[in-house]
Each structure stands twice: as structure tokens, then as C-alpha cells.
Amino acid sequence: MLNSKEIILQSGLNPNKALGQNFLIDSAAIERIISLSQCSGMPVLEIGPGLGALTSELINHASKVIAIEIDGRMVELLSKNLAATNLNIIHADFMKYPLSELAHTFGDEQCIVVGNLPYYITSPICQRLMDSSLNVSRMVLMMQSEAADRFMAKPGDKNYVPISVIAQQLYNISIGLKLSPASYFPSPEVNSTVLLFERSSRSFPANFVRIVKAAFAMRRKTIYNNLLSLSDKHTTSKLLEKANISHEIRAEALSPEEFFALAIEYDEIIAK
Ligand code: SAM
């Protein structure tokens, strides 16, 4: 199969910058991503297959590949160039596609998520995956290095934000690969990073995401003041005391484990 640059030049297709269309043309990177995904015999969800740089390899290893692409031109070219019985290309906006349907298709099976993500919705895509009922065991996601820094950030870092806490609670995250603009066509202006997300045995208490988002709402406020948006002064004080967390601390200083303790106490107090 031709690589994405050759397909673009031959077809005269004009990449859509607003959809984050920077296509991967680095065969060593493609090989590394497939190897990181450990997708042999597993069902795979690919987000934004584009012209098939990753898809064409995934179908050789995965039991099935469901690829969701927003751009009808890509869907048409991909369907023409890549016919495989284990490939289902869905023309849809990933942010609107009912993931419960995918969970149903995959059944009880664990699945792998792979994507060279459109940069403009990296965090919303990840948040959506983490909120979904999909049984994801592993994700290999390529993103701008700046976005990757947020997933990897530790308490106290300036990049430590709600998605850092939420992702680190569910996954053990590591850097799989770093890429320069030369690995893409057209070349973006920034470097990219491939992150490997390995599902941990940790989970969310019911109100975990709600607590994390409320705690970070106003970065300069203390956790006590931010959590007042969820309950009254007395309950908020009691909550922090029970979780052994100072009223004066800011959300950015708390580890995912401390947020976990806070959410457990919150669930208990609310349930009473
Ligand atoms: N996977 C291909 C590759 O590595 O060469 C393309 C990656 S490109 C960075 C991102 C792809 O995501 C594009 O094909 C773009 O059209 C698609 N995309 C953008 N927004 C999307 C959305 N909301 N839902 C599904 N696909 C989307």
C-alpha cells in the first residue's frame, strides 16, 4: 500500500488542518506503535484512521479493527484502498459516537485503543474513553508533546490538571516514543509523543471525576474553597478532616491516591 504522503499527492486531496490532519509517514514509528499495542488477536478501536497508516498494519494483527473517522473523504479512500474482513470503518465524529454500542460489539472482551489523535480534542477524547463502559486494557495514543506532559505530570507540576489525576488513577502511563515533525505529512510545527496507557487495577469511586474537577475549578483557591461548590461549609470541613487533607492546600498538590481517599469519604458522607 502507498504511504499517506503518496496517497495525498496522487489523489490531490487537501489535508484539513482544523481536523488535525498530519499523517504519519514514518514506518519505524508505525512499527513501534503496533508493537506497543500488543494487539495480536485482540479487538482494536482506532480513533481517526485517516489514510490508514496504522490501520493497514493493525488489521494484520488484531482480531478486528473498528476505525472511527470524521472526514468522509478519508473514509472513501480508506474503504477503496483497504479491504479486510476484520475491518469496520465507521464514518462518525468520535465525540458523538455512542460508545455503549462499541462496548456491546466487543462484548466481554477487553479491547485496545490506538490513535494518532487529532490535536484539537486530545483531552476530550481521552476523557470520553475513561468515562465509557468500554473494557480497555491498553491504549497507545500519539499526541502533541505538550498534551503528553499533562498526562505525565506529577503533583506540584504546572501541567498537573484534572486529566492528569483522572488518567493516572486508571492507567500506568509511560512514554513509548518521541517524534519530530519530520515523521508527518504535512509536518506539524511541534513535536509529538506516543504514550502507552496500561490499565491498572485501580478504579474510580462514584464521585471521583466530580471531586477532581471541582477541586481544580479555580487554581488559585484552596481545596476547601473550591469544594464549597459541592456542599456546605460543615460537610466540606468534615470531608477534608476525614480524608486527612489540610483545608489550606491547593488541588495541584494532591496525588491521585489522595483524591481517591477524598472521593471515598465524599461518597460515604453523601450516602448518609
Ligand atoms: N491515523 C492517521 C495517521 O496516523 O496518519 C491520521 C491521524 S491525523 C493526526 C487525525 C485523524 O483524526 C484525521 O484523519 C482526522 O480527520 C481524524 N479526526 C479528527 N477529528 C475527529 C473526530 N472528532 N472523530 C473522528 N476522527 C477525527
PDB file of C-alpha atoms in Angstrom, residues 127 130 150-154 160-173 197-209 212 254-264:
ATOM      1  CA  GLN A 127     -11.877  11.843  28.994  1.00  0.00           C
ATOM      2  CA  MET A 130     -12.293   6.945  30.529  1.00  0.00           C
ATOM      3  CA  ARG A 150      -0.197  16.874  31.092  1.00  0.00           C
ATOM      4  CA  PHE A 151      -0.879  13.129  31.239  1.00  0.00           C
ATOM      5  CA  MET A 152       2.545  12.502  32.780  1.00  0.00           C
ATOM      6  CA  ALA A 153       2.536  15.491  35.199  1.00  0.00           C
ATOM      7  CA  LYS A 154       3.019  14.869  38.925  1.00  0.00           C
ATOM      8  CA  TYR A 160      -0.826  18.901  36.623  1.00  0.00           C
ATOM      9  CA  VAL A 161      -4.534  19.246  35.751  1.00  0.00           C
ATOM     10  CA  PRO A 162      -7.724  17.157  36.213  1.00  0.00           C
ATOM     11  CA  ILE A 163      -6.955  14.862  33.253  1.00  0.00           C
ATOM     12  CA  SER A 164      -3.530  14.050  34.830  1.00  0.00           C
ATOM     13  CA  VAL A 165      -5.241  12.839  38.014  1.00  0.00           C
ATOM     14  CA  ILE A 166      -8.064  11.008  36.235  1.00  0.00           C
ATOM     15  CA  ALA A 167      -5.801   9.214  33.735  1.00  0.00           C
ATOM     16  CA  GLN A 168      -3.178   8.292  36.342  1.00  0.00           C
ATOM     17  CA  GLN A 169      -5.848   6.869  38.612  1.00  0.00           C
ATOM     18  CA  LEU A 170      -6.930   4.378  35.922  1.00  0.00           C
ATOM     19  CA  TYR A 171      -3.721   3.779  33.985  1.00  0.00           C
ATOM     20  CA  ASN A 172       0.003   3.325  34.428  1.00  0.00           C
ATOM     21  CA  ILE A 173       1.299   5.752  31.829  1.00  0.00           C
ATOM     22  CA  PHE A 197      -1.590   3.635  28.913  1.00  0.00           C
ATOM     23  CA  GLU A 198      -1.704   0.276  30.717  1.00  0.00           C
ATOM     24  CA  ARG A 199      -4.907  -0.305  32.698  1.00  0.00           C
ATOM     25  CA  SER A 200      -4.177  -0.668  36.404  1.00  0.00           C
ATOM     26  CA  SER A 201      -6.342  -2.476  38.949  1.00  0.00           C
ATOM     27  CA  ARG A 202      -7.307   0.935  40.405  1.00  0.00           C
ATOM     28  CA  SER A 203     -10.787   2.300  39.789  1.00  0.00           C
ATOM     29  CA  PHE A 204     -12.918   5.383  40.435  1.00  0.00           C
ATOM     30  CA  PRO A 205     -15.211   5.832  43.409  1.00  0.00           C
ATOM     31  CA  ALA A 206     -18.559   7.165  42.104  1.00  0.00           C
ATOM     32  CA  ASN A 207     -17.811  10.879  42.516  1.00  0.00           C
ATOM     33  CA  PHE A 208     -14.092  10.823  41.697  1.00  0.00           C
ATOM     34  CA  VAL A 209     -14.231  12.860  38.473  1.00  0.00           C
ATOM     35  CA  VAL A 212     -11.297  16.311  40.929  1.00  0.00           C
ATOM     36  CA  LEU A 254      -2.754  16.342  45.912  1.00  0.00           C
ATOM     37  CA  SER A 255      -1.808  12.950  44.474  1.00  0.00           C
ATOM     38  CA  PRO A 256      -4.349  10.706  42.686  1.00  0.00           C
ATOM     39  CA  GLU A 257      -4.319   8.487  45.832  1.00  0.00           C
ATOM     40  CA  GLU A 258      -5.343  11.487  47.983  1.00  0.00           C
ATOM     41  CA  PHE A 259      -8.146  12.330  45.545  1.00  0.00           C
ATOM     42  CA  PHE A 260      -9.212   8.711  45.765  1.00  0.00           C
ATOM     43  CA  ALA A 261      -9.416   8.953  49.589  1.00  0.00           C
ATOM     44  CA  LEU A 262     -11.348  12.209  49.297  1.00  0.00           C
ATOM     45  CA  ALA A 263     -13.845  10.714  46.840  1.00  0.00           C
ATOM     46  CA  ILE A 264     -14.371   7.641  49.044  1.00  0.00           C
TER      47      ILE A 264
END
